Short mmCIF file of C-alpha atoms and ligand atoms in Angstrom, two decimals:
data_model
loop_
_atom_site.label_atom_id
_atom_site.label_comp_id
_atom_site.label_asym_id
_atom_site.label_seq_id
_atom_site.Cartn_x
_atom_site.Cartn_y
_atom_site.Cartn_z
CA UNK A 115 -29.77 128.10 -35.08
CA UNK A 116 -29.11 127.00 -38.65
CA UNK A 117 -29.10 123.23 -39.03
CA UNK A 118 -26.29 121.37 -40.80
CA UNK A 119 -28.65 120.70 -43.74
CA UNK A 120 -29.56 124.34 -44.25
CA UNK A 121 -26.24 125.94 -43.23
CA UNK A 122 -24.58 127.91 -46.04
CA UNK A 123 -21.60 126.21 -47.69
CA UNK A 124 -18.24 126.75 -45.89
CA UNK A 125 -16.89 129.58 -48.12
CA UNK A 126 -20.07 131.59 -47.67
CA UNK A 127 -20.20 130.87 -43.94
CA UNK A 128 -16.58 132.02 -43.50
CA UNK A 129 -17.27 135.19 -45.53
CA UNK A 130 -20.18 135.87 -43.20
CA UNK A 131 -18.05 135.19 -40.12
CA UNK A 132 -15.32 137.66 -41.07
CA UNK A 133 -18.02 140.30 -41.40
CA UNK A 134 -19.10 139.67 -37.82
CA UNK A 135 -18.05 143.25 -36.99
CA UNK A 136 -20.60 144.59 -39.51
CA UNK A 137 -23.29 142.51 -37.88
CA UNK A 138 -22.36 143.71 -34.36
CA UNK A 139 -22.14 147.31 -35.59
CA UNK A 140 -25.59 147.04 -37.20
CA UNK A 141 -27.16 145.80 -33.95
CA UNK A 142 -25.37 148.60 -32.07
CA UNK A 143 -26.55 151.24 -34.53
CA UNK A 144 -30.17 150.06 -34.30
CA UNK A 145 -29.94 150.06 -30.49
CA UNK A 146 -28.43 153.56 -30.36
CA UNK A 147 -30.92 154.95 -32.86
CA UNK A 148 -33.83 153.45 -30.94
CA UNK A 149 -35.32 151.77 -34.01
CA UNK A 150 -36.84 148.90 -32.02
CA UNK A 151 -38.48 151.37 -29.64
CA UNK A 152 -39.94 153.38 -32.54
CA UNK A 153 -41.48 150.31 -34.19
CA UNK A 154 -44.72 149.17 -32.60
CA UNK A 155 -46.82 146.10 -33.34
CA UNK A 156 -47.76 147.16 -36.88
CA UNK A 157 -45.57 146.80 -39.97
CA UNK A 158 -44.17 150.28 -40.65
CA UNK A 159 -42.79 152.06 -43.71
CA UNK A 160 -39.11 152.96 -43.53
CA UNK A 161 -39.93 156.62 -44.22
CA UNK A 162 -42.08 156.74 -41.06
CA UNK A 163 -39.46 154.94 -38.99
CA UNK A 164 -36.75 157.27 -40.32
CA UNK A 165 -38.80 160.30 -39.31
CA UNK A 166 -39.32 158.82 -35.84
CA UNK A 167 -35.63 158.08 -35.21
CA UNK A 168 -34.31 161.09 -37.16
CA UNK A 169 -32.31 159.35 -39.89
CA UNK A 170 -32.23 159.34 -43.68
CA UNK A 171 -34.71 156.73 -45.00
CA UNK A 172 -32.41 155.11 -47.57
CA UNK A 173 -29.53 154.21 -45.25
CA UNK A 174 -32.02 153.14 -42.59
CA UNK A 175 -33.52 150.68 -45.10
CA UNK A 176 -30.01 149.33 -45.76
CA UNK A 177 -29.40 148.92 -42.01
CA UNK A 178 -32.72 147.13 -41.48
CA UNK A 179 -32.19 144.90 -44.52
CA UNK A 180 -28.78 143.82 -43.17
CA UNK A 181 -30.27 143.08 -39.76
CA UNK A 182 -33.25 141.21 -41.27
CA UNK A 183 -30.78 138.69 -42.74
CA UNK A 184 -30.08 137.66 -39.15
CA UNK A 185 -33.70 137.67 -38.01
CA UNK A 186 -33.46 141.05 -36.27
CA UNK A 187 -36.53 142.82 -37.76
CA UNK A 188 -38.29 141.36 -40.82
CA UNK A 189 -38.96 142.96 -44.19
CA UNK A 190 -42.40 142.27 -45.67
CA UNK A 191 -43.09 141.99 -49.43
CA UNK A 192 -44.48 145.55 -49.52
CA UNK A 193 -41.17 146.91 -48.15
CA UNK A 194 -42.44 147.65 -44.65
CA UNK A 195 -40.63 146.29 -41.59
CA UNK A 196 -42.01 144.49 -38.57
CA UNK A 197 -40.65 143.18 -35.30
CA UNK A 198 -39.26 139.69 -34.73
CA UNK A 199 -38.63 137.97 -31.40
CA UNK A 200 -35.01 139.18 -31.54
CA UNK A 201 -35.68 142.80 -32.54
CA UNK A 202 -38.18 143.14 -29.67
CA UNK A 203 -35.31 142.38 -27.26
CA UNK A 204 -33.65 145.62 -28.41
CA UNK A 205 -36.56 147.63 -26.99
CA UNK A 206 -35.78 149.50 -23.81
CA UNK A 207 -39.17 148.56 -22.34
CA UNK A 208 -39.09 144.83 -23.09
CA UNK A 209 -39.09 142.87 -19.80
CA UNK A 210 -36.22 140.74 -21.16
CA UNK A 211 -34.49 143.64 -22.91
CA UNK A 212 -30.94 143.00 -24.14
CA UNK A 213 -30.43 146.57 -25.34
CA UNK A 214 -27.91 147.44 -22.61
CA UNK A 215 -26.00 144.17 -23.19
CA UNK A 216 -25.96 144.84 -26.95
CA UNK A 217 -24.42 148.25 -26.30
CA UNK A 218 -21.97 146.97 -23.69
CA UNK A 219 -20.63 144.23 -25.99
CA UNK A 220 -20.01 146.80 -28.75
CA UNK A 221 -18.77 149.83 -26.77
CA UNK A 222 -16.01 151.95 -28.41
CA UNK A 223 -13.20 150.34 -26.37
CA UNK A 224 -14.08 146.93 -27.85
CA UNK A 225 -13.30 148.24 -31.36
CA UNK A 226 -9.83 149.26 -30.13
CA UNK A 227 -9.23 145.96 -28.39
CA UNK A 228 -10.49 143.20 -30.75
CA UNK A 229 -7.80 143.82 -33.41
CA UNK A 230 -5.23 143.03 -30.71
CA UNK A 231 -6.67 139.61 -29.89
CA UNK A 232 -3.72 137.86 -31.55
CA UNK A 233 -1.39 139.81 -29.22
CA UNK A 234 -3.46 138.77 -26.17
CA UNK A 235 -3.42 135.14 -27.30
CA UNK A 236 0.35 135.30 -27.80
CA UNK A 237 1.06 136.84 -24.39
CA UNK A 238 -1.93 135.75 -22.28
CA UNK A 239 -2.18 139.35 -21.02
CA UNK A 240 -4.92 141.95 -21.36
CA UNK A 241 -4.44 144.57 -24.09
CA UNK A 242 -6.28 147.42 -22.38
CA UNK A 243 -3.32 148.53 -20.27
CA UNK A 244 -1.19 148.81 -23.42
CA UNK A 245 -3.95 150.74 -25.18
CA UNK A 246 -4.95 153.17 -22.45
CA UNK A 247 -2.09 153.01 -19.92
CA UNK A 248 -4.27 151.92 -17.01
CA UNK A 249 -6.35 149.02 -15.68
CA UNK A 250 -9.66 148.47 -17.44
CA UNK A 251 -12.08 149.59 -14.74
CA UNK A 252 -9.89 152.60 -13.90
CA UNK A 253 -9.94 153.55 -17.59
CA UNK A 254 -13.69 153.04 -17.77
CA UNK A 255 -14.46 155.17 -14.74
CA UNK A 256 -11.89 157.92 -15.39
CA UNK A 257 -11.88 158.24 -19.18
CA UNK A 258 -15.01 156.61 -20.58
CA UNK A 259 -17.87 157.54 -18.22
CA UNK A 260 -20.51 156.85 -20.89
CA UNK A 261 -19.17 153.31 -21.25
CA UNK A 262 -19.09 152.97 -17.46
CA UNK A 263 -22.79 153.91 -17.41
CA UNK A 264 -23.54 151.38 -20.14
CA UNK A 265 -21.66 148.73 -18.12
CA UNK A 266 -23.68 149.51 -15.00
CA UNK A 267 -26.95 149.41 -16.96
CA UNK A 268 -26.01 146.09 -18.58
CA UNK A 269 -25.02 144.57 -15.22
CA UNK A 270 -28.20 145.84 -13.58
CA UNK A 271 -30.35 144.40 -16.36
CA UNK A 272 -28.72 141.00 -16.34
CA UNK A 273 -28.71 140.88 -12.53
CA UNK A 274 -32.43 141.69 -12.41
CA UNK A 275 -33.14 139.01 -14.97
CA UNK A 276 -31.13 136.24 -13.28
CA UNK A 277 -31.65 137.06 -9.57
CA UNK A 278 -35.17 135.63 -9.47
CA UNK A 279 -33.96 132.39 -11.12
CA UNK A 280 -31.13 132.12 -8.56
CA UNK A 281 -33.58 132.65 -5.68
CA UNK A 282 -35.95 130.05 -7.17
CA UNK A 283 -33.14 127.50 -7.40
CA UNK A 284 -31.62 127.93 -3.95
CA UNK A 285 -33.18 126.21 -0.96
CA UNK A 286 -32.16 128.31 2.05
CA UNK A 287 -34.79 126.94 4.43
CA UNK A 288 -32.98 126.41 7.72
CA UNK A 289 -30.50 129.23 7.08
CA UNK A 290 -30.78 132.45 9.05
CA UNK A 291 -28.32 134.57 7.06
CA UNK A 292 -26.89 134.95 3.56
CA UNK A 293 -24.06 137.15 2.26
CA UNK A 294 -23.60 138.04 -1.40
CA UNK A 295 -19.93 138.76 -2.17
CA UNK A 296 -19.59 141.16 -5.10
CA UNK A 297 -23.37 141.29 -5.12
CA UNK A 298 -23.61 144.49 -7.18
CA UNK A 299 -26.71 146.48 -6.31
CA UNK A 300 -28.21 143.59 -4.35
CA UNK A 301 -30.76 141.99 -6.66
CA UNK A 302 -29.96 138.46 -5.45
CA UNK A 303 -30.07 139.50 -1.79
CA UNK A 304 -33.43 141.23 -2.33
CA UNK A 305 -34.94 138.21 -4.08
CA UNK A 306 -33.73 135.86 -1.33
CA UNK A 307 -35.09 138.14 1.42
CA UNK A 308 -38.42 138.22 -0.44
CA UNK A 309 -38.47 134.43 -0.64
CA UNK A 310 -37.54 133.86 3.03
CA UNK A 311 -39.25 136.42 5.32
CA UNK A 312 -37.06 135.57 8.35
CA UNK A 313 -33.73 135.61 6.48
CA UNK A 314 -31.10 138.32 7.00
CA UNK A 315 -28.84 139.31 4.11
CA UNK A 316 -25.55 141.16 3.62
CA UNK A 317 -24.46 142.81 0.42
CA UNK A 318 -20.70 143.14 -0.05
CA UNK A 319 -19.24 145.10 -2.95
CA UNK A 320 -16.92 147.99 -3.72
CA UNK A 321 -17.87 151.33 -2.10
CA UNK A 322 -18.81 153.09 -5.36
CA UNK A 323 -21.09 150.16 -6.27
CA UNK A 324 -22.96 149.78 -2.98
CA UNK A 325 -23.57 153.54 -2.99
CA UNK A 326 -26.16 152.64 -5.62
CA UNK A 327 -27.57 149.59 -3.82
CA UNK A 328 -31.27 148.97 -4.34
CA UNK A 329 -33.34 151.48 -2.30
CA UNK A 330 -35.29 148.51 -0.88
CA UNK A 331 -32.13 147.43 0.99
CA UNK A 332 -31.17 150.90 2.21
CA UNK A 333 -32.45 152.94 5.15
CA UNK A 334 -36.17 153.47 4.72
CA UNK A 335 -36.51 150.52 2.32
CA UNK A 336 -38.94 147.69 3.05
CA UNK A 337 -36.07 145.15 3.42
CA UNK A 338 -33.67 147.45 5.30
CA UNK A 339 -34.29 145.92 8.74
CA UNK A 340 -33.02 142.56 7.44
CA UNK A 341 -30.29 143.91 5.14
CA UNK A 342 -26.72 145.01 5.83
CA UNK A 343 -24.61 146.83 3.27
CA UNK A 344 -20.87 146.25 3.59
CA UNK A 345 -18.59 148.33 1.35
CA UNK A 346 -15.10 146.97 0.72
CA UNK A 347 -12.76 144.81 -1.32
CA UNK A 348 -13.72 141.15 -0.83
CA UNK A 349 -10.17 140.13 -1.79
CA UNK A 350 -8.94 141.97 1.30
CA UNK A 351 -11.59 140.71 3.74
CA UNK A 352 -15.10 139.29 4.04
CA UNK A 353 -16.04 140.84 7.39
CA UNK A 354 -19.40 139.10 7.70
CA UNK A 355 -20.31 135.77 9.33
CA UNK A 356 -23.14 134.07 7.51
CA UNK A 357 -24.73 130.63 7.10
CA UNK A 358 -24.60 130.91 3.29
CA UNK A 359 -22.31 132.86 0.95
CA UNK A 360 -23.24 133.56 -2.66
CA UNK A 361 -20.53 134.45 -5.20
CA UNK A 362 -22.08 135.18 -8.59
CA UNK A 363 -20.22 136.22 -11.73
CA UNK A 364 -17.13 137.32 -9.83
CA UNK A 365 -14.61 134.50 -10.21
CA UNK A 366 -13.73 135.55 -13.76
CA UNK A 367 -10.72 137.53 -12.68
CA UNK A 368 -7.15 136.25 -12.04
CA UNK A 369 -6.59 133.06 -10.03
CA UNK A 370 -4.95 134.84 -7.11
CA UNK A 371 -8.04 137.02 -6.56
CA UNK A 372 -10.24 133.90 -6.74
CA UNK A 373 -8.10 132.09 -4.15
CA UNK A 374 -8.14 135.13 -1.85
CA UNK A 375 -11.91 135.63 -1.99
CA UNK A 376 -12.64 131.92 -1.43
CA UNK A 377 -10.10 131.84 1.42
CA UNK A 378 -11.76 134.88 3.03
CA UNK A 379 -15.19 133.26 2.78
CA UNK A 380 -13.97 129.98 4.30
CA UNK A 381 -12.29 131.89 7.16
CA UNK A 382 -15.34 134.10 7.80
CA UNK A 383 -17.92 131.31 7.69
CA UNK A 384 -16.07 128.44 9.34
CA UNK A 385 -16.96 124.73 9.23
CA UNK A 386 -20.42 123.83 7.92
CA UNK A 387 -20.89 127.10 6.01
CA UNK A 388 -22.56 126.80 2.60
CA UNK A 389 -20.95 128.51 -0.39
CA UNK A 390 -22.78 128.89 -3.70
CA UNK A 391 -20.72 129.95 -6.72
CA UNK A 392 -22.65 130.90 -9.85
CA UNK A 393 -20.93 131.36 -13.21
CA UNK A 394 -21.26 131.09 -16.99
CA UNK A 395 -19.37 128.03 -18.20
CA UNK A 396 -17.40 127.79 -21.43
CA UNK A 397 -18.25 124.08 -21.64
CA UNK A 398 -21.45 122.14 -21.20
CA UNK A 399 -23.70 125.12 -21.94
CA UNK A 400 -26.28 125.82 -24.66
CA UNK A 401 -24.88 129.36 -24.78
CA UNK A 402 -21.37 128.32 -25.84
CA UNK A 403 -21.04 130.94 -28.58
CA UNK A 404 -21.92 133.79 -26.22
CA UNK A 405 -19.87 132.45 -23.28
CA UNK A 406 -16.74 131.79 -25.34
CA UNK A 407 -16.98 135.30 -26.87
CA UNK A 408 -17.29 136.81 -23.38
CA UNK A 409 -14.31 134.69 -22.35
CA UNK A 410 -12.20 136.32 -25.09
CA UNK A 411 -13.50 139.76 -24.11
CA UNK A 412 -12.37 139.10 -20.51
CA UNK A 413 -8.92 138.16 -21.84
CA UNK A 414 -8.77 141.51 -23.69
CA UNK A 415 -9.95 143.79 -20.90
CA UNK A 416 -8.94 142.31 -17.54
CA UNK A 417 -6.81 139.31 -18.50
CA UNK A 418 -9.51 137.12 -16.92
CA UNK A 419 -11.35 134.02 -18.08
CA UNK A 420 -14.66 132.24 -17.88
CA UNK A 421 -14.32 128.78 -16.36
CA UNK A 422 -14.81 125.26 -17.57
CA UNK A 423 -16.61 123.02 -15.10
CA UNK A 424 -13.27 121.36 -14.36
CA UNK A 425 -11.35 124.61 -13.75
CA UNK A 426 -14.09 125.82 -11.39
CA UNK A 427 -14.17 122.53 -9.48
CA UNK A 428 -10.39 122.58 -9.06
CA UNK A 429 -10.37 126.14 -7.68
CA UNK A 430 -13.17 125.33 -5.22
CA UNK A 431 -11.32 122.20 -4.07
CA UNK A 432 -8.05 124.17 -3.73
CA UNK A 433 -9.88 126.55 -1.36
CA UNK A 434 -10.79 123.54 0.82
CA UNK A 435 -14.46 123.42 -0.19
CA UNK A 436 -16.40 120.18 -0.64
CA UNK A 437 -18.70 120.21 -3.65
CA UNK A 438 -22.28 119.03 -3.08
CA UNK A 439 -23.83 119.66 -6.51
CA UNK A 440 -23.46 121.43 -9.84
CA UNK A 441 -26.81 122.50 -11.35
CA UNK A 442 -27.96 124.80 -14.15
CA UNK A 443 -29.70 127.98 -12.99
CA UNK A 444 -30.82 128.77 -16.55
CA UNK A 445 -29.41 128.05 -20.03
CA UNK A 446 -26.34 130.21 -19.41
CA UNK A 447 -25.55 130.00 -15.66
CA UNK A 448 -24.47 127.11 -13.43
CA UNK A 449 -24.56 126.94 -9.62
CA UNK A 450 -21.78 125.12 -7.75
CA UNK A 451 -23.10 124.35 -4.27
CA UNK A 452 -20.37 123.59 -1.71
CA UNK A 453 -19.71 123.59 2.02
CA UNK A 454 -16.77 124.15 4.32
CA UNK A 455 -15.96 120.72 5.79
CA UNK A 456 -15.43 119.94 9.47
C1 LIG B 401 -20.12 140.97 -13.12
S1 LIG B 401 -20.59 141.85 -11.71
C2 LIG B 401 -21.65 140.70 -10.88
C3 LIG B 401 -22.58 141.36 -9.92
C4 LIG B 401 -23.57 140.39 -9.23
N1 LIG B 401 -22.90 139.39 -8.42
C5 LIG B 401 -24.46 139.74 -10.24
O1 LIG B 401 -24.25 138.58 -10.57
O2 LIG B 401 -25.35 140.41 -10.73
C6 LIG B 401 -19.11 141.81 -10.75
C7 LIG B 401 -19.25 142.49 -9.41
O3 LIG B 401 -18.07 142.29 -8.63
C8 LIG B 401 -17.78 143.46 -7.95
N2 LIG B 401 -16.37 143.47 -7.57
C9 LIG B 401 -15.29 143.46 -8.41
N3 LIG B 401 -14.17 143.49 -7.70
C10 LIG B 401 -14.55 143.49 -6.40
C11 LIG B 401 -13.81 143.50 -5.18
N4 LIG B 401 -12.49 143.50 -5.19
N5 LIG B 401 -14.49 143.51 -4.01
C12 LIG B 401 -15.84 143.51 -4.00
N6 LIG B 401 -16.58 143.49 -5.12
C13 LIG B 401 -15.94 143.47 -6.30
C14 LIG B 401 -18.12 144.52 -8.98
O4 LIG B 401 -18.25 145.80 -8.39
C15 LIG B 401 -19.42 143.99 -9.55
O5 LIG B 401 -20.54 144.41 -8.81
#
């Protein structure tokens, strides 16, 4: 990050800020064109890159020059371009790839919604229903299947990347069962079953999501004998009794849904049950700029919000949970470990 000493003066900084859309669009264009994938470890002439990604060389140079200002690719004195730590993350094959996230954060619907942020701030409501006449995920699945695919890829990527860190952090020795509510394709369950060979795990999520659960958890998979897949709406019921419940990146929706899910978990588990809630915080996090931007995006699409530590603690307490600890999982996720008293 730029230090106070080297930061541009305020008028220049503000000019740069209001062109944030150009910056996001440039990252999106590079990701869609596959420029990072076409560039290998050697500095490469724009003409060669343009041939590889099927663009005109001159506009490609302009795109790469704009991105280089932000440290995404670097231009060398001879006019060739090389990778930087950030541009490598746009490669599909990078183990920490952010390509899917870069696309998800800049999908077409976002360019319809951001100009209406003032409206959302005024009303506190999402703007997607006004724009498309239906709830966000209904719109995505019915009218924007390419965006729905990008969403699923982005979620899969970030789940894969964080599941191992969650499993490393959690000490489930002594527990015989774990249930992941809204666990997506089951990356956290799989990592926990790998870590604890006697543990049994349940994956709860919506039917269309668990249809694509990891093959390892499904019939014929190496973890299938210890895994149970439970399709359904966790706001309606959590029909699984477990020693430990994990709820990761779910409680960003409306407060009523949060209260219902936590209530269902408390009822299903009973006294002594452990509940681990994992979320991005909009305070006390080194990734404040990313988390607060996601918070605004949630306001636009589902009328939801990321939590502050305080707002999360108060919702957990309101559900009757006692908080044992709050710990960082990584620079952008926190784990709230709680139990049902009694
Ligand atoms: C942001 S993703 C998080 C997935 C996973 N927990 C993770 O951290 O990788 C939110 C998940 O909640 C699931 N979800 C949303 N509403 C749900 C509901 N009513 N019942 C069950 N799952 C739900 C979604 O299908 C999705 O898999």
